[in-house]
Coordinates of C-alpha atoms (C1' of nucleotides) in Angstrom, one line a residue:
Chain V
X1184 CA 15.5 -2.8 42.9
X1185 CA 19.6 -5.0 43.6
X1186 CA 18.5 -7.7 41.8
X1187 CA 16.6 -5.1 39.3
X1188 CA 19.4 -3.3 38.5
X1189 CA 21.8 -6.2 37.6
X1190 CA 20.0 -7.2 34.0
X1191 CA 20.6 -2.8 32.8
X1192 CA 23.1 -2.0 30.7
X1193 CA 24.6 1.4 31.3
X1194 CA 25.0 3.2 28.6
X1195 CA 26.3 7.0 28.3
X1196 CA 25.0 9.5 24.8
X1197 CA 26.8 12.0 23.7
X1198 CA 24.6 14.2 21.9
X1199 CA 23.3 13.5 18.5
X1200 CA 25.1 9.9 18.6
X1201 CA 22.8 7.5 18.4
X1202 CA 21.3 4.7 19.5
X1203 CA 19.7 3.1 16.9
X1204 CA 20.4 3.6 13.2
X1205 CA 17.7 3.2 10.3
X1206 CA 18.3 -0.3 9.0
X1207 CA 20.3 -1.9 12.6
X1208 CA 17.6 -4.1 14.2
X1209 CA 16.9 -2.9 17.5
X1210 CA 17.9 -5.1 20.4
X1211 CA 17.4 -2.6 23.1
X1212 CA 14.5 -1.1 25.5
X1213 CA 16.1 2.0 26.6
X1214 CA 15.1 3.4 30.2
X1215 CA 16.7 7.0 30.0
X1216 CA 18.1 8.1 33.5
X1217 CA 19.4 11.2 32.1
X1218 CA 19.5 14.1 29.2
X1219 CA 16.7 13.2 25.7
X1220 CA 16.1 11.3 23.0
X1221 CA 14.2 11.5 19.8
X1222 CA 13.1 8.6 16.8
X1223 CA 13.0 9.6 13.1
X1224 CA 13.0 8.3 9.8
X1225 CA 13.1 10.2 6.7
X1226 CA 11.2 9.7 3.6
X1227 CA 11.2 8.5 -0.2
X1228 CA 11.5 12.7 -1.2
X1229 CA 14.3 13.5 1.8
X1230 CA 12.0 14.9 4.0
X1231 CA 12.5 14.0 8.7
X1232 CA 9.6 12.9 10.6
X1233 CA 10.0 13.3 13.9
X1234 CA 8.4 9.9 15.7
X1235 CA 9.2 10.5 19.5
X1236 CA 10.6 12.2 22.2
X1237 CA 11.9 10.7 25.8
X1238 CA 12.5 12.4 28.2
X1239 CA 14.3 10.9 32.1
X1240 CA 12.4 8.4 33.0
X1241 CA 10.8 7.9 30.2
X1242 CA 11.5 4.2 28.1
X1243 CA 12.7 4.1 23.9
X1244 CA 12.8 2.1 21.4
X1245 CA 12.5 0.6 17.9
X1246 CA 8.8 -1.5 19.8
X1247 CA 8.3 -2.9 16.4
X1248 CA 12.1 -3.6 15.5
X1249 CA 12.6 -4.8 19.7
X1250 CA 10.0 -7.8 19.3
X1251 CA 10.2 -8.7 16.4
X1252 CA 14.6 -8.3 15.1
X1253 CA 12.8 -6.8 12.2
X1254 CA 15.5 -3.5 10.2
X1255 CA 14.7 -0.6 12.0
X1256 CA 12.9 2.1 9.9
X1257 CA 14.0 4.9 12.9
X1258 CA 17.2 6.2 14.4
X1259 CA 17.1 7.0 17.3
X1260 CA 20.0 9.9 18.4
X1261 CA 20.4 11.3 21.8
X1262 CA 19.8 16.2 21.8
X1263 CA 21.9 16.0 25.2
X1264 CA 24.8 14.3 26.7
X1265 CA 22.3 11.1 28.7
X1266 CA 22.6 8.0 30.9
X1267 CA 20.8 5.4 29.6
X1268 CA 19.7 2.0 31.2
X1269 CA 20.1 -0.4 28.4
X1270 CA 17.7 -3.8 28.5
X1271 CA 17.7 -6.5 25.7
X1272 CA 15.2 -8.9 24.6
X1273 CA 16.3 -11.6 26.5
X1274 CA 16.9 -9.6 30.0
X1275 CA 13.9 -8.2 29.5
X1276 CA 12.7 -12.1 29.0
X1277 CA 14.4 -13.0 32.1
X1278 CA 13.0 -9.4 34.1
X1279 CA 9.2 -10.3 33.5
X1280 CA 10.1 -14.2 34.8
X1281 CA 12.0 -13.5 37.7
X1282 CA 10.6 -9.8 38.8
X1283 CA 6.3 -9.9 37.5
X1284 CA 5.7 -6.5 38.8
X1285 CA 8.3 -6.3 36.7
X1286 CA 5.7 -7.5 33.8
X1287 CA 3.1 -6.0 35.2
X1288 CA 4.8 -3.1 34.9
X1289 CA 5.9 -3.2 31.0
X1290 CA 2.4 -3.8 30.3
X1291 CA 0.9 -1.1 32.3
X1292 CA 3.1 0.5 29.9
X1293 CA 2.3 0.0 27.0
X1294 CA -0.9 1.3 27.6
X1295 CA -0.3 4.2 28.6
X1296 CA 1.8 4.5 25.2
X1297 CA -1.5 3.5 23.0
X1298 CA -3.6 5.9 24.5
X1299 CA -1.3 8.6 24.3
X1300 CA -0.7 7.7 20.4
X1301 CA -4.9 7.2 20.4
X1302 CA -4.3 11.2 21.3
X1303 CA -1.8 11.8 19.0
X1304 CA -4.3 11.0 16.0
X1305 CA -6.9 12.1 17.1
X1306 CA -4.8 15.9 17.6
X1307 CA -3.0 15.0 14.4
X1308 CA -6.2 13.8 12.3
X1309 CA -8.9 17.5 14.1
X1310 CA -6.4 20.0 15.1
X1311 CA -5.4 23.2 14.0
X1312 CA -1.6 23.8 14.3
X1313 CA -1.8 26.4 16.9
X1314 CA -4.6 23.8 18.7
X1315 CA -1.6 21.2 17.9
X1316 CA 0.9 23.0 19.5
X1317 CA -0.6 24.7 22.2
X1318 CA -2.3 21.2 23.6
X1319 CA 1.2 20.0 23.0
X1320 CA 3.1 22.6 25.3
X1321 CA 0.3 22.1 27.6
X1322 CA 1.0 18.6 27.8
X1323 CA 4.7 18.2 27.8
X1324 CA 5.5 22.0 29.1
X1325 CA 9.2 20.9 29.5
X1326 CA 9.4 18.6 26.2
X1327 CA 8.5 21.7 23.8
X1328 CA 11.1 23.7 26.5
X1329 CA 13.7 21.4 25.6
X1330 CA 14.2 20.9 22.2
X1331 CA 14.6 22.8 18.8
X1332 CA 11.6 24.5 17.9
X1333 CA 12.0 22.5 14.4
X1334 CA 12.3 19.4 15.4
X1335 CA 8.9 20.2 17.7
X1336 CA 7.4 21.0 13.9
X1337 CA 8.1 18.1 12.2
X1338 CA 6.7 16.0 15.1
X1339 CA 3.7 18.0 15.7
X1340 CA 3.4 17.6 11.2
X1341 CA 4.0 20.7 10.6
X1342 CA 6.8 22.7 8.5
X1343 CA 9.4 25.2 10.6
X1344 CA 7.8 28.8 9.0
X1345 CA 4.4 27.6 10.2
X1346 CA 5.4 27.0 13.5
X1347 CA 6.9 30.0 13.9
X1348 CA 4.5 32.1 12.7
X1349 CA 1.5 30.6 14.6
X1350 CA 3.5 31.0 17.6
X1351 CA 3.5 34.5 16.3
X1352 CA 0.2 34.7 16.5
X1353 CA -0.2 33.5 20.1
X1354 CA 2.6 35.7 21.6
X1355 CA 0.3 38.9 19.9
X1356 CA -2.8 37.4 21.4
X1357 CA -1.9 37.8 25.1
Chain L
X293 CA -11.2 -24.2 24.5
X294 CA -14.2 -25.1 26.6
X295 CA -12.9 -23.3 29.9
X296 CA -11.8 -20.2 27.8
X297 CA -15.6 -19.8 26.6
X298 CA -16.8 -19.6 30.0
X299 CA -15.0 -16.4 30.3
X300 CA -17.1 -15.3 27.4
X301 CA -20.8 -13.4 27.5
X302 CA -22.3 -13.8 24.4
X303 CA -23.9 -10.7 22.7
X304 CA -25.6 -10.2 19.4
X305 CA -26.4 -6.2 18.1
X306 CA -28.5 -5.2 14.5
X307 CA -27.3 -2.5 13.3
X308 CA -26.5 0.9 15.2
X309 CA -26.8 -0.3 18.6
X310 CA -24.8 0.4 20.6
X311 CA -22.0 -1.1 23.1
X312 CA -20.9 1.7 24.6
X313 CA -22.9 5.5 25.1
X314 CA -20.4 8.0 25.0
X315 CA -20.1 10.0 29.5
X316 CA -20.6 5.6 30.1
X317 CA -17.6 3.2 31.7
X318 CA -16.6 0.8 29.3
X319 CA -16.9 -2.4 30.9
X320 CA -16.2 -5.0 28.3
X321 CA -13.8 -5.6 26.1
X322 CA -15.7 -6.9 22.5
X323 CA -14.4 -9.6 20.6
X324 CA -16.0 -10.1 16.9
X325 CA -17.1 -12.8 15.9
X326 CA -19.4 -11.8 12.8
X327 CA -20.3 -8.0 12.1
X328 CA -18.1 -4.8 12.0
X329 CA -18.0 -1.5 14.3
X330 CA -16.6 1.4 14.8
X331 CA -16.2 3.6 18.3
X332 CA -16.2 7.1 17.6
X333 CA -16.5 10.4 19.7
X334 CA -18.4 14.2 18.5
X335 CA -16.2 17.2 18.8
X336 CA -17.6 20.3 20.3
X337 CA -18.1 21.9 17.4
X338 CA -20.2 18.7 16.5
X339 CA -18.1 17.5 14.4
X340 CA -18.0 13.3 14.6
X341 CA -15.1 11.6 14.7
X342 CA -14.1 7.9 13.6
X343 CA -11.9 6.7 15.7
X344 CA -11.8 3.2 14.9
X345 CA -13.6 0.1 12.5
X346 CA -13.0 -3.2 13.9
X347 CA -14.3 -6.9 12.0
X348 CA -14.3 -10.4 12.3
X349 CA -11.5 -11.8 14.5
X350 CA -10.6 -8.4 15.6
X351 CA -11.3 -7.0 19.2
X352 CA -12.7 -3.5 20.4
X353 CA -13.8 -1.2 23.4
X354 CA -12.4 1.8 24.5
X355 CA -9.2 1.2 26.0
X356 CA -8.5 3.7 28.6
X357 CA -12.2 3.6 29.7
X358 CA -11.9 -0.1 30.1
X359 CA -8.6 0.1 32.0
X360 CA -9.2 2.4 34.5
X361 CA -12.9 2.9 35.1
X362 CA -12.8 6.3 33.9
X363 CA -15.9 7.8 31.5
X364 CA -15.6 7.5 27.7
X365 CA -15.4 10.5 25.1
X366 CA -16.3 7.3 22.9
X367 CA -19.2 5.4 21.4
X368 CA -19.4 1.8 19.9
X369 CA -21.5 1.1 17.6
X370 CA -23.0 -1.9 15.3
X371 CA -22.3 -0.6 11.6
X372 CA -24.0 -4.8 10.9
X373 CA -25.8 -6.7 11.9
X374 CA -23.1 -7.7 14.5
X375 CA -21.6 -11.2 17.0
X376 CA -19.8 -10.8 20.7
X377 CA -17.9 -11.7 22.6
X378 CA -17.9 -9.9 25.5
X379 CA -15.3 -10.0 28.4
X380 CA -15.7 -8.0 31.6
X381 CA -12.5 -6.6 33.3
X382 CA -12.7 -9.5 36.1
X383 CA -13.0 -12.4 33.9
X384 CA -9.8 -10.9 31.6
X385 CA -8.4 -11.0 34.8
X386 CA -8.9 -14.7 35.8
X387 CA -8.5 -15.6 32.4
X388 CA -5.0 -14.2 33.0
X389 CA -4.3 -15.8 35.6
X390 CA -6.0 -19.3 34.5
X391 CA -4.7 -19.4 30.8
X392 CA -1.0 -17.9 30.7
X393 CA -1.1 -18.2 27.4
X394 CA -3.6 -15.2 26.9
X395 CA -1.3 -13.2 29.2
X396 CA 1.0 -13.0 26.6
X397 CA -2.0 -12.8 23.4
X398 CA -2.9 -9.5 24.8
X399 CA 0.2 -8.9 25.8
X400 CA 0.5 -9.5 21.9
X401 CA -2.4 -7.6 20.6
X402 CA -1.5 -4.9 22.7
X403 CA 2.4 -4.5 21.3
X404 CA 0.1 -4.8 17.3
X405 CA -2.4 -2.2 18.3
X406 CA 0.3 0.3 18.9
X407 CA 2.9 -0.4 16.3
X408 CA -0.7 0.1 13.8
X409 CA -1.6 3.7 15.4
X410 CA 2.3 4.4 15.3
X411 CA 1.8 3.9 11.1
X412 CA -1.0 5.8 11.2
X413 CA 0.6 8.5 13.2
X414 CA 3.4 8.9 10.3
X415 CA 0.4 8.6 7.3
X416 CA -1.9 11.5 9.4
X417 CA 1.0 13.9 10.2
X418 CA 2.6 13.2 6.6
X419 CA 1.0 12.1 3.8
X420 CA -1.7 13.4 1.0
X421 CA -5.5 12.3 0.8
X422 CA -4.8 10.7 -1.7
X423 CA -2.1 8.4 -0.2
X424 CA -4.2 8.4 3.1
X425 CA -7.0 6.6 1.0
X426 CA -5.2 3.9 -1.0
X427 CA -2.6 3.1 1.5
X428 CA -5.7 2.1 3.9
X429 CA -7.4 0.6 1.1
X430 CA -4.3 -1.1 0.6
X431 CA -4.0 -2.0 4.6
X432 CA -7.5 -3.0 5.1
X433 CA -9.2 -3.7 1.8
X434 CA -12.7 -5.4 4.0
X435 CA -12.8 -2.6 5.6
X436 CA -12.9 -0.2 2.9
X437 CA -15.5 -2.1 0.7
X438 CA -17.5 -3.0 3.5
X439 CA -18.2 0.7 4.9
X440 CA -20.0 4.0 4.3
X441 CA -17.5 6.1 1.9
X442 CA -17.7 9.8 4.8
X443 CA -16.8 7.3 7.7
X444 CA -13.7 6.5 5.7
X445 CA -13.2 10.1 4.8
X446 CA -14.1 10.9 8.8
X447 CA -12.0 7.7 10.1
X448 CA -9.0 9.7 7.8
X449 CA -9.2 12.5 8.8
X450 CA -10.8 14.2 5.4
X451 CA -13.9 15.8 4.4
X452 CA -17.0 13.3 2.0
X453 CA -16.7 15.9 0.0
X454 CA -12.6 15.4 -0.1
X455 CA -13.0 11.4 -0.7
X456 CA -15.0 11.5 -3.2
X457 CA -12.9 13.3 -5.1
X458 CA -9.7 11.6 -4.8
X459 CA -11.8 8.8 -5.5
X460 CA -12.5 10.3 -8.8
X461 CA -9.5 11.5 -9.6
X462 CA -8.0 7.8 -8.8
X463 CA -10.0 6.6 -11.3
X464 CA -9.8 9.0 -14.0
X465 CA -5.5 8.1 -14.0
X466 CA -6.6 4.3 -14.3
Chain P
dA624 C1' 37.8 36.8 17.9
dA625 C1' 36.2 35.0 13.0
dA626 C1' 34.0 31.4 10.6
dT627 C1' 30.7 28.1 9.7
dT628 C1' 27.1 25.5 10.6
dC629 C1' 23.1 25.5 12.4
dT630 C1' 18.3 28.2 13.7
dA631 C1' 14.6 30.9 13.7
dT632 C1' 11.9 34.3 11.6
dT633 C1' 9.4 36.8 7.9
dG634 C1' 7.1 38.4 3.0
dA635 C1' 5.3 37.1 -1.4
dT636 C1' 3.4 33.2 -3.5
dT637 C1' 0.6 28.7 -4.6
dT638 C1' -1.5 25.1 -3.2
dA639 C1' -4.2 21.3 -1.2
dA640 C1' -8.6 21.1 1.3
dA641 C1' -12.0 22.7 3.7
dT642 C1' -16.6 25.1 3.6
dC643 C1' -20.8 26.7 1.6
dA644 C1' -24.1 25.3 -1.3
dA645 C1' -27.3 22.6 -4.5
dT646 C1' -28.1 18.0 -7.1
dT647 C1' -28.3 13.4 -8.3
dA648 C1' -28.4 8.7 -6.1
dA649 C1' -29.6 5.4 -2.9
dA650 C1' -30.9 3.0 1.1
dA651 C1' -34.4 2.4 4.9
dT652 C1' -39.2 3.0 6.3
dT653 C1' -44.0 4.1 5.7
Chain B
dA636 C1' -44.6 1.4 -4.7
dA637 C1' -44.2 6.5 -2.4
dT638 C1' -42.1 9.1 0.5
dT639 C1' -38.4 10.0 4.1
dT640 C1' -34.3 9.6 5.3
dT641 C1' -29.1 9.3 4.3
dA642 C1' -24.9 9.0 1.2
dA643 C1' -22.1 10.3 -2.2
dT644 C1' -21.0 13.5 -6.3
dT645 C1' -19.9 18.1 -8.7
dG646 C1' -19.5 23.4 -8.6
dA647 C1' -17.7 27.7 -6.7
dT648 C1' -15.2 29.8 -3.4
dT649 C1' -12.3 30.0 0.7
dT650 C1' -8.7 29.1 3.5
dA651 C1' -5.0 27.3 5.9
dA652 C1' -0.6 25.5 5.6
dA653 C1' 3.3 24.2 2.4
dT654 C1' 6.2 26.2 -0.9
dC655 C1' 9.8 29.2 -2.7
dA656 C1' 13.4 32.0 -1.3
dA657 C1' 15.2 35.5 1.5
dT658 C1' 17.6 37.3 6.1
dA659 C1' 18.9 37.3 10.8
dG660 C1' 20.2 35.0 15.0
dA661 C1' 22.7 32.0 18.1
dA662 C1' 25.5 27.9 18.6
dT663 C1' 29.8 25.9 17.2
dT664 C1' 33.5 24.5 15.5
dT665 C1' 38.6 26.5 14.4

DNA sequence: AAATTCTATTGATTTAAATCAATTAAAATT
DNA sequence: AATTTTAATTGATTTAAATCAATAGAATTT
């Protein structure tokens, strides 16, 4: 554990500060010790799309940029004051060499992320606005409570107005 | 290469035959030498949802079921007569032990699949029916040409009627 | 505390895609 | 080749969600 820690760079971010800006190359894979971050991008029409939330114990990066040293299309930003442990590509390789458990851990993380993304695709393609919101709340109550509503809407591919109406409907029903 | 081949079980599937049935445990990761397969599931309302296509040189499995020995929610079926090389969990582990390149290759595959899924999420959440169809055709022309149109519709989360109209619109424009 | 910015709600209207229904076209099976 | 099954198209209508617009409510900042 002590050995492991030497590979990481601690970093604090204040709310609204960024770990990665669109167009830059993502050189870190960030483990979140405290706080919450999001990644997002802005499309040609100027609309913002929320790609990922990440809370304590999760990792966040632009995997495509991080792995291939390509320019990122995403921005990663803290939604609360946060404490991170940063891993550079080099440190990650070194960790995987020296601690086999870590390679296994990374593979498991990626597998879980892949499976979670598969579920998100199914949700995006087949569920109604109400189902999307309820299912997200069940799967990640910590996130839904903690984040502005319009960001949840963006994550689900809904407008803020639609999500507001969906919430009203749900509250009337119960 | 010769060593590598001994780990695989060759298998031929005729069109419409299945590699995996919903409810079963997925014990194979299948490499496609020839042909094309799809994975899909049927929801509570009886609607079929196409999860994945896979052609020559690709892999197909229910990763969740394969990795955790859980019951699959997907069915995997050949859309043409196909030739596969099957890898059991045990053979996969052995291959990764004995041929380090193979572990690296598997990790790269998973990374690419993750990144592709991320793109599919963005598409599903933000694009119009027409954009989805055009972008899919650009990314995977081989698949769009080779597969019944209603399956493309299902993959994109559209009804067959909508896809038919989208195609008509595109043909009128050009 | 006042002002500004950000966030959520509500109403009216539009729009993209789904649904329902019928018909035509193509493919597979006998 | 004839029949059956499967696939694609087209039309009419409905519906879920987006858009446009205004207002109200919170949270920050000065």
